[in-house]
Amino acid sequence: DDGVSRTLCQALARFGGSGRNRPFEIEFDWAGRVFTDGPDAPVRFEGDQVSMLAHAAEDLGRRPRTEPAQMRGRVRAMDRSHPEEQGWVVVRGILTVRGTSVNRQVWVPLGRDDYDRALRAHGQGLEVRISGSLTRTGRRAELRPDDY
């Protein structure tokens, strides 16, 4: 993830006070052995720029991120309006993204046949495995399966 992060924008905006609109300056004092072409002058953020940083942090937090992932766990909840339609299941278990595994809950959209398989697994308390594209928006994670 290159570029400016939500965390950086939040941290800088906090220097602008509780209203996130007070100007501030940051000075850098580089180590003697570090060569830089960067300016030695302070970097100043005006009040309107601080507000923009706060808004950017909010926007970056809402921006969905999609990446390959694998999930192994048990179905905890299911929802489908009609037997011929796509349904949703909530799976709780081990989510692996870029080699890192965490205990997590994900929402998974499933077609009719896969939904029926998930229903059987849920009824029997069996573990399911899903590979696909994980999209995170804020705190919600959705895994669109390539393989279920």
XYZ file of C-alpha atoms in Angstrom:
148
model
C 0.000 0.000 0.000
C 1.970 2.953 -1.302
C 1.066 6.561 -0.753
C -0.532 8.471 2.076
C -2.323 6.358 4.665
C -5.390 6.996 6.762
C -3.203 6.755 9.871
C -0.801 9.457 8.661
C -3.660 11.824 7.783
C -5.307 11.236 11.175
C -2.052 11.837 13.032
C -1.314 15.082 11.195
C -4.907 16.324 11.579
C -4.683 15.812 15.349
C -1.943 18.440 15.467
C -4.702 20.834 14.374
C -6.500 20.578 17.714
C -9.897 19.155 18.573
C -11.564 21.071 15.719
C -8.940 19.786 13.262
C -8.573 23.299 11.844
C -5.701 24.997 13.714
C -2.518 25.696 11.699
C 0.741 24.060 12.758
C 4.324 23.511 11.611
C 6.580 20.478 11.604
C 10.359 20.708 11.578
C 12.722 17.889 10.708
C 16.190 17.513 12.164
C 17.917 14.845 10.108
C 20.689 12.708 11.533
C 24.188 13.896 10.583
C 24.931 10.810 8.478
C 21.704 10.988 6.506
C 22.030 12.824 3.212
C 18.833 14.442 1.996
C 17.875 16.778 -0.781
C 14.775 17.737 1.206
C 14.173 21.182 2.601
C 15.403 22.099 6.052
C 12.623 24.648 6.389
C 9.577 23.810 8.517
C 6.526 22.343 6.779
C 3.463 24.463 7.546
C -0.147 23.312 7.417
C -2.791 26.040 7.328
C -6.181 25.547 8.982
C -7.977 24.612 5.743
C -5.237 22.095 4.923
C -5.620 20.518 8.371
C -9.366 20.152 7.709
C -8.559 18.511 4.368
C -6.265 16.030 6.150
C -9.101 15.111 8.545
C -11.501 14.592 5.619
C -8.874 12.568 3.739
C -8.479 10.277 6.771
C -12.244 9.664 6.767
C -12.291 9.006 3.017
C -9.324 6.638 3.174
C -11.075 4.732 5.970
C -14.138 4.234 3.789
C -12.283 3.342 0.613
C -12.645 -0.380 -0.016
C -9.476 -2.430 -0.344
C -9.556 -5.679 -2.297
C -6.944 -8.444 -2.144
C -6.708 -12.237 -2.480
C -7.566 -14.159 0.693
C -8.411 -17.570 2.089
C -10.863 -18.343 4.903
C -11.284 -21.464 7.022
C -14.050 -21.533 9.614
C -17.657 -22.273 10.517
C -20.842 -20.716 9.203
C -22.365 -18.551 11.959
C -25.293 -16.925 10.141
C -27.159 -17.248 6.846
C -29.619 -15.124 4.877
C -31.402 -15.658 1.565
C -34.700 -14.077 0.450
C -35.686 -16.811 -2.008
C -34.286 -20.316 -2.737
C -33.463 -19.342 -6.340
C -31.492 -16.203 -5.364
C -27.989 -15.519 -4.123
C -27.629 -15.698 -0.364
C -25.202 -14.447 2.251
C -23.389 -16.379 4.939
C -21.253 -15.120 7.784
C -18.185 -17.265 8.430
C -16.086 -16.988 11.593
C -12.594 -18.470 11.583
C -9.061 -17.997 10.336
C -8.640 -15.435 7.549
C -5.299 -15.467 5.701
C -4.190 -12.456 3.654
C -0.635 -12.069 2.300
C 0.625 -14.865 4.557
C -0.804 -13.364 7.761
C -3.599 -15.217 9.554
C -6.097 -13.659 11.966
C -9.300 -14.779 13.652
C -12.047 -12.857 11.853
C -15.638 -12.828 10.705
C -16.393 -12.320 6.997
C -19.540 -11.937 4.909
C -19.674 -14.255 1.897
C -22.134 -13.992 -1.031
C -23.005 -17.416 -2.435
C -24.981 -18.688 -5.414
C -27.781 -21.195 -4.936
C -25.697 -24.401 -5.032
C -22.913 -23.091 -2.793
C -25.483 -21.645 -0.400
C -27.115 -25.094 -0.121
C -23.674 -26.624 0.591
C -23.068 -23.981 3.280
C -26.474 -24.780 4.792
C -25.537 -28.472 5.063
C -22.129 -27.604 6.569
C -23.802 -25.281 9.075
C -26.334 -27.935 10.060
C -23.590 -30.515 10.593
C -21.160 -28.086 12.298
C -18.540 -28.648 9.595
C -15.703 -26.303 8.716
C -15.811 -24.526 5.337
C -12.924 -23.266 3.194
C -13.206 -20.304 0.869
C -10.700 -18.663 -1.496
C -11.439 -15.407 -3.243
C -11.230 -11.629 -3.234
C -11.500 -9.940 0.139
C -12.883 -6.408 0.207
C -12.647 -4.415 3.415
C -14.716 -1.319 3.968
C -14.178 0.107 7.409
C -14.738 -2.774 9.825
C -16.726 -5.010 7.437
C -14.972 -7.711 5.420
C -16.586 -9.377 2.391
C -15.044 -12.389 0.673
C -16.249 -13.020 -2.907
C -15.374 -16.655 -3.563
C -13.397 -17.995 -6.480
C -13.641 -21.420 -4.863
C -15.948 -22.645 -2.095
